[in-house]
Coordinates of C-alpha atoms and ligand atoms in Angstrom, one line a residue:
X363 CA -163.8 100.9 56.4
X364 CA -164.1 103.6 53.7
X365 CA -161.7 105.5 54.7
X366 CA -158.7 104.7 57.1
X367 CA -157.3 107.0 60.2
X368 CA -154.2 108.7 58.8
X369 CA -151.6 107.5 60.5
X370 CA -151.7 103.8 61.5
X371 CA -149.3 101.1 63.7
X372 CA -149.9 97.8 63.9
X373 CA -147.9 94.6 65.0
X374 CA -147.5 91.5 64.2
X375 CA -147.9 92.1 60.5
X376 CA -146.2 89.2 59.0
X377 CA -149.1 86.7 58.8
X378 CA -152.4 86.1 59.9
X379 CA -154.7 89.1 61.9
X380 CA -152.2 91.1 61.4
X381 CA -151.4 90.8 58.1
X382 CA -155.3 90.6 56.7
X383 CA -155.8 94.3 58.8
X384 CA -152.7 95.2 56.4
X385 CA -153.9 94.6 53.2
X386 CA -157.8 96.0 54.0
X387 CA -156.4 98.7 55.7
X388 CA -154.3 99.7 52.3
X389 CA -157.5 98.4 50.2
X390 CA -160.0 101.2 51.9
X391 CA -160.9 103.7 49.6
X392 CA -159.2 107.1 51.1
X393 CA -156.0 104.8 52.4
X394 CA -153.9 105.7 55.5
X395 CA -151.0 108.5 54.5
X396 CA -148.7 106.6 56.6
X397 CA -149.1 102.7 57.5
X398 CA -146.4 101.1 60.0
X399 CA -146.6 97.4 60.0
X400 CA -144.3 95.8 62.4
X401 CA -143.2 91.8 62.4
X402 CA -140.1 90.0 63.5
X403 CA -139.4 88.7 59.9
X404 CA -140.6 90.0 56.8
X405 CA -143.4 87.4 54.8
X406 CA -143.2 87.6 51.2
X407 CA -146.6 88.8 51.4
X408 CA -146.2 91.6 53.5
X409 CA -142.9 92.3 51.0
X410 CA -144.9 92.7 48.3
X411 CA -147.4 94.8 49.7
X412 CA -144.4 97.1 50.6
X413 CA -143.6 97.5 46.8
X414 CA -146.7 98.1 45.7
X415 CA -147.7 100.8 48.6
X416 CA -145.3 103.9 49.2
X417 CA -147.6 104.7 52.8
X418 CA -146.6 101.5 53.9
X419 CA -143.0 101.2 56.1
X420 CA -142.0 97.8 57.0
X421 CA -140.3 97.7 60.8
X422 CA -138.6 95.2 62.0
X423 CA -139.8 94.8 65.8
X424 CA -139.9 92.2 68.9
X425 CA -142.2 93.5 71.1
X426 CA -140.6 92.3 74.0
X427 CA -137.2 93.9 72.7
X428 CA -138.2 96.8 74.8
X429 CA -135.0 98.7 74.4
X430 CA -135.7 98.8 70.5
X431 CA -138.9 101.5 71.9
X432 CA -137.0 104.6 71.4
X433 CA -135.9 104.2 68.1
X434 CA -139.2 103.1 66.8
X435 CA -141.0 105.6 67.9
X436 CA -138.2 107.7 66.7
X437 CA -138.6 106.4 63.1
X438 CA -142.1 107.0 63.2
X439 CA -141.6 110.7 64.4
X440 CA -139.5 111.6 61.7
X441 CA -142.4 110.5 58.8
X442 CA -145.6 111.9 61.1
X443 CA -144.0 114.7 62.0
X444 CA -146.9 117.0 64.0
X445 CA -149.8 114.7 62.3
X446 CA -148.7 112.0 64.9
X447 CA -150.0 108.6 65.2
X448 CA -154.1 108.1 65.1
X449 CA -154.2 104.4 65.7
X450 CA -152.3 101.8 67.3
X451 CA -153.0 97.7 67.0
X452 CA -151.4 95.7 69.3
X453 CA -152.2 92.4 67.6
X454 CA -149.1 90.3 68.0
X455 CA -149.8 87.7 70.6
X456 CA -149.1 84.4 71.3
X457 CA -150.7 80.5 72.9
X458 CA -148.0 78.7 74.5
X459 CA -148.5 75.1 73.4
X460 CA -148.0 73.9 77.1
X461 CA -151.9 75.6 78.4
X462 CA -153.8 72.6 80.3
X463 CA -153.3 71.7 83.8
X464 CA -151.0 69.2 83.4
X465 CA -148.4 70.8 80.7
X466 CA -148.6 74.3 81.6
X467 CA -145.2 75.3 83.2
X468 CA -143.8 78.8 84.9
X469 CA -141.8 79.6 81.9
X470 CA -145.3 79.2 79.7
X471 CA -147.4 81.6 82.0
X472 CA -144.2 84.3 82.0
X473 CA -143.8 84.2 78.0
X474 CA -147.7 84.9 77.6
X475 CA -147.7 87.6 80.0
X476 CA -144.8 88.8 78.4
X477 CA -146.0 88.7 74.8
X478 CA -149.7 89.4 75.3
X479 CA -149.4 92.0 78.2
X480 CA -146.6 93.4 79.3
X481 CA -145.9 94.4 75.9
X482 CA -148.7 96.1 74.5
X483 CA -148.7 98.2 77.7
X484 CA -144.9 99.0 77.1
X485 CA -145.3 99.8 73.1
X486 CA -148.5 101.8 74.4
X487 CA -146.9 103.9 76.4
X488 CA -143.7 104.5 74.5
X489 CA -146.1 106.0 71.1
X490 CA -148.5 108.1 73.7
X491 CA -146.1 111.4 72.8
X492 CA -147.7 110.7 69.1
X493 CA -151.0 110.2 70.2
X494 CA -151.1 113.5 72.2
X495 CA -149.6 114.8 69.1
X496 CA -152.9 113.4 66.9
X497 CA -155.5 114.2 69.8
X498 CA -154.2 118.2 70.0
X499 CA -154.2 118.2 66.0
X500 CA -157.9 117.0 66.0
X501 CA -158.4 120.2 69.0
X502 CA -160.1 119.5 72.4
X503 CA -163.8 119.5 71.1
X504 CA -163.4 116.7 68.9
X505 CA -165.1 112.8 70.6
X506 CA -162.5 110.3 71.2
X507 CA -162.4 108.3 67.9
X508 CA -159.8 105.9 65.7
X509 CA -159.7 109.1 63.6
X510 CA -158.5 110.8 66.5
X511 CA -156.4 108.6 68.9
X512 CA -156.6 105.2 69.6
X513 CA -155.1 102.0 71.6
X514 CA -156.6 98.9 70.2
X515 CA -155.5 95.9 72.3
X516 CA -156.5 92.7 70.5
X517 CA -157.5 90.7 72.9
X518 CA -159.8 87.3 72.8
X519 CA -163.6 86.5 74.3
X520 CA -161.3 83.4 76.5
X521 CA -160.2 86.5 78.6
X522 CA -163.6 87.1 80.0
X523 CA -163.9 85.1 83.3
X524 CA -167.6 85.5 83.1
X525 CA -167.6 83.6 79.7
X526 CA -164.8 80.7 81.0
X527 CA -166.9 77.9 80.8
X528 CA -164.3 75.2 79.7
X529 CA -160.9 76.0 81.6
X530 CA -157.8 75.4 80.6
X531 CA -155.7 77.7 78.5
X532 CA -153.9 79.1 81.5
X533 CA -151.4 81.3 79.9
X534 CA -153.4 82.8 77.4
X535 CA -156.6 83.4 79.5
X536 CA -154.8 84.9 82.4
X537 CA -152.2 87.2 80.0
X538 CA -155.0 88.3 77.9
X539 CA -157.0 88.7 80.9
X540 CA -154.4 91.0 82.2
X541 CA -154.0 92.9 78.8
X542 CA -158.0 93.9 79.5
X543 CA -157.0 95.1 82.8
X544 CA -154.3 97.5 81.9
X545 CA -156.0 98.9 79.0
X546 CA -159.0 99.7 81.5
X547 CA -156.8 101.5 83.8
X548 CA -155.4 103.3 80.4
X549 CA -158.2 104.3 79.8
X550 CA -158.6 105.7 83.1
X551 CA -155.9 107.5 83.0
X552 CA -155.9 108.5 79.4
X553 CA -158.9 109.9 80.5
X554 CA -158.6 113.8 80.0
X555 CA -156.1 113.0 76.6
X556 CA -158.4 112.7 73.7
X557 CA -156.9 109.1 73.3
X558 CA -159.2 106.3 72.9
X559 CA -158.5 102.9 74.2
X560 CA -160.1 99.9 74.2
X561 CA -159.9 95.5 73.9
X562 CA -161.8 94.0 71.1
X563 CA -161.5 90.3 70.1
X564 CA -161.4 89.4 66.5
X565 CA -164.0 86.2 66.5
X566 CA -162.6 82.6 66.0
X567 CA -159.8 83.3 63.1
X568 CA -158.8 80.8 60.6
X569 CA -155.1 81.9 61.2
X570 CA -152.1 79.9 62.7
X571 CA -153.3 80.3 66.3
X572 CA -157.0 79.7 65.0
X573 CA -156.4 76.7 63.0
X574 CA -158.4 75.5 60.5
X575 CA -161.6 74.8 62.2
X576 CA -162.1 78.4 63.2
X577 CA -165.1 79.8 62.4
X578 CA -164.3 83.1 60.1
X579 CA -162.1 83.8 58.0
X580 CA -159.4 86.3 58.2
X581 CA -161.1 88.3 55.5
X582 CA -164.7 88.4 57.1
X583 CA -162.9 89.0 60.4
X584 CA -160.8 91.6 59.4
X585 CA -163.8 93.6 57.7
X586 CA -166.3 93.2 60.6
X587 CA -163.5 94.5 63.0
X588 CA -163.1 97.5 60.8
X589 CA -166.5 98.8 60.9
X590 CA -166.5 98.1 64.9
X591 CA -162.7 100.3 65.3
X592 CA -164.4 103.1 62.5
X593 CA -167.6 103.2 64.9
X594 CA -165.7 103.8 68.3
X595 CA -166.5 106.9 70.6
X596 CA -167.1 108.0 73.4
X597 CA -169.0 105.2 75.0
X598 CA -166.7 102.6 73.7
X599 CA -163.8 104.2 75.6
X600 CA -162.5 101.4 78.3
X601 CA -164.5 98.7 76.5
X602 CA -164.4 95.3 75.6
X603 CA -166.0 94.2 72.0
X604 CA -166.4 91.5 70.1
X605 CA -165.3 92.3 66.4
X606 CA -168.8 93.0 65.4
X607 CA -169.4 95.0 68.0
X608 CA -171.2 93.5 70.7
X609 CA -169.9 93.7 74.5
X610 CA -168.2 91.3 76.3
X611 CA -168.6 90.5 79.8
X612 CA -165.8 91.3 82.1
Ligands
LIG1391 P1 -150.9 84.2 64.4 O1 -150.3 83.1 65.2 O2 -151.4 83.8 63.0 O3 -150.0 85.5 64.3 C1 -149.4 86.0 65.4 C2 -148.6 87.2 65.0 O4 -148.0 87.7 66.2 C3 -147.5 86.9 64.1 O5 -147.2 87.9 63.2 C4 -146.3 86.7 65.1 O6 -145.0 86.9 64.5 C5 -146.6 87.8 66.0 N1 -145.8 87.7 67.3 C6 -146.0 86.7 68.2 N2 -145.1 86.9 69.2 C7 -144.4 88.1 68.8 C8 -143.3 88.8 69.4 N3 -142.7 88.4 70.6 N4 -142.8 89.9 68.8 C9 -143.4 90.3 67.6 N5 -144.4 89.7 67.0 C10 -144.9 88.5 67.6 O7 -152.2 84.7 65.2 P2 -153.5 85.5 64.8 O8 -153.2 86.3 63.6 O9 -154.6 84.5 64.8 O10 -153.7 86.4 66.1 C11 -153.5 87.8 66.1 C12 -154.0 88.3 67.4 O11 -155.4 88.0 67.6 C13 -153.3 87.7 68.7 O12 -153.1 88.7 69.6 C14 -154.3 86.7 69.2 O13 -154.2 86.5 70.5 C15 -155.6 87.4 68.8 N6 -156.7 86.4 68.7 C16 -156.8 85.5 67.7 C17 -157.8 84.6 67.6 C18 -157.9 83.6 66.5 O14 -158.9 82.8 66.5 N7 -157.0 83.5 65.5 C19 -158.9 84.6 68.6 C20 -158.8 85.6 69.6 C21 -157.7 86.4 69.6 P3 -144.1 85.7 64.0 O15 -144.6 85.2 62.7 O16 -142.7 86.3 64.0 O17 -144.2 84.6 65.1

C-alpha cells in the first residue's frame, strides 16, 4: 500500500498478523497520521516500533473487556478529533486447542464466539461515531473505500461451509462463521453510512496460530492483504476475500 488511510485501528498488535499489518502499515510511503495498535501486553517489538513512530499509540485492550469501550474510543476521540477513524482491523482472534469432536467442550465453543465474534461486533459498534465522523469528512459523493470508512473483520477461508471439506475445528469455524454473518448484516445496515465493511482471510500464516508449516509468510501475507483492503469499493461492500482478492464462497 503506497499510501495508508489516515487514521487507522487495529487489534491484536502484539505479534503475528497483527503486528506484520503494524510495521507495513508505518513502512508505506505517505504513512497513516494517526496509527492505534491495540494488544493485551506490549511485545518488545511493537515497543520499539512505538519509539521510533510518533503516529503510532500503543493501547492496552481485551477485546472482550467490553466496559473498557468507552474510554477507548474516548482516547481515540481526543487525537482524531473531526478527521475520525478511516479503518478499523479486527484481527485478534483465537483457536481453542480443544476443536475435534472428541475434545471440544462448551467452555471452548463460548471463548471463540466470544473472542472471534461477539467482540469485533462490540468494538465495531462502539468506534461507528468515528466512522460517521470519516465518512461525512470524505462528503456523501465519495465510494465507500478504506480511505473513507472501513470495518475489516479478519476472518479465515475454514468459515466458509461451502469450502468445509475436512471438519473439525468446531469453535473456530462456527465463531468465525458467525463473525461473517454479523459483518453482512453490518453491512446491511451500514448501508446508507459511507462505511465500508467486509471479512477477508489472510491465507495460511506462518504465525503462532499458523505454525510453521503455513504456507506464507507474515510478510507476503500482510502485503497481498494491503493491496486487496487499498482496492475495496463499492462492490466489495458485504464481501468475503481471500487476502489477494479473490471471493470466497459463503
Ligand atoms: P496469533 O495467534 O499469532 O495472534 C493472535 C493475536 O490476537 C495476538 O495478538 C493475541 O494477543 C490477540 N488476541 C487473542 N485473544 C485476544 C483477546 N481476548 N483480547 C485481545 N487480543 C487477543 O494469530 P495470527 O496473527 O495468525 O492471527 C491473526 C488473525 O488472523 C486472527 O483473527 C486469526 O483467526 C486470523 N487468521 C489467521 C490465520 C493463520 O494462518 N495464521 C488463517 C486464517 C485466519 P495475545 O498475544 O495477548 O494472546
Amino acid at each position: 500500500m503506497k499510501s495508508s488511510p489516515s487514521t487507522v485501528f487495529i487489534t491484536g498488535c502484539n505479534r503475528g498478523i497483527g503486528l506484520e499489518l503494524v510495521k507495513q502499515f508505518l513502512g508505506s510511503e505517505k504513512g497513516p497520521k494517526h496509527l492505534f495498535a491495540t494488544c493485551r501486553k506490549v511485545s518488545d517489538e511493537l515497543k520499539e516500533l512505538e519509539s521510533k513512530n510518533k503516529n503510532l499509540h500503543i493501547i492496552i485492550l481485551e477485546v472482550t473487556d467490553y466496559d473498557s469501550f468507552p474510554k477507548v474510543v474516548k482516547q481515540v476521540e481526543e487525537i482524531v478529533g473531526e478527521d475520525g477513524l478511516n479503518l478499523l482491523i479486527n484481527n485478534a482472534g483465537m483457536i481453542p486447542a480443544d476443536r475435534d469432536l472428541k475434545s471440544v467442550t462448551p467452555e471452548a465453543m463460548r471463548q471463540a464466539f466470544e473472542i472471534n465474534c461477539v467482540a469485533p461486533l462490540m468494538l465495531s459498534r462502539a468506534l461507528l461515531p468515528l466512522f460517521d465522523k470519516a465518512a461525512a469528512k470524505a462528503g456523501n459523493k465519495t465510494a465507500r473505500n478504506a480511505h473513507r470508512a472501513a470495518i475489516v473483520q479478519m476472518s479465515t477461508a475454514v468459515a466458509s461451509i461451502a469450502e468445509n471439506e475436512f471438519g473439525s475445528y468446531y469453535p473456530y469455524r462456527a465463531s468465525k462463521t458467525a463473525l461473517n454473518q454479523c459483518m453482512k448484516s453490518m453491512s446491511i445496515d451500514l448501508k446508507d453510512r459511507g462505511i465500508l465493511t467486509m471479512a477477508i482471510h489472510p491465507g495460511w500464516v506462518q504465525t503462532d496460530m499458523g505454525g510453521p508449516n503455513a504456507k506464507i509468510t507474515t510478510q507476503t501475507c500482510v502485503s497481498e492483504m494491503l493491496k486487496t483492503i487499498d482496492q475495496l469499493d463499492d462492490k466489495d461492500h458485504g464481501a468475503f476475500l481471500r487476502y489477494n482478492n479473490t471471493p470466497i464462497p459463503w
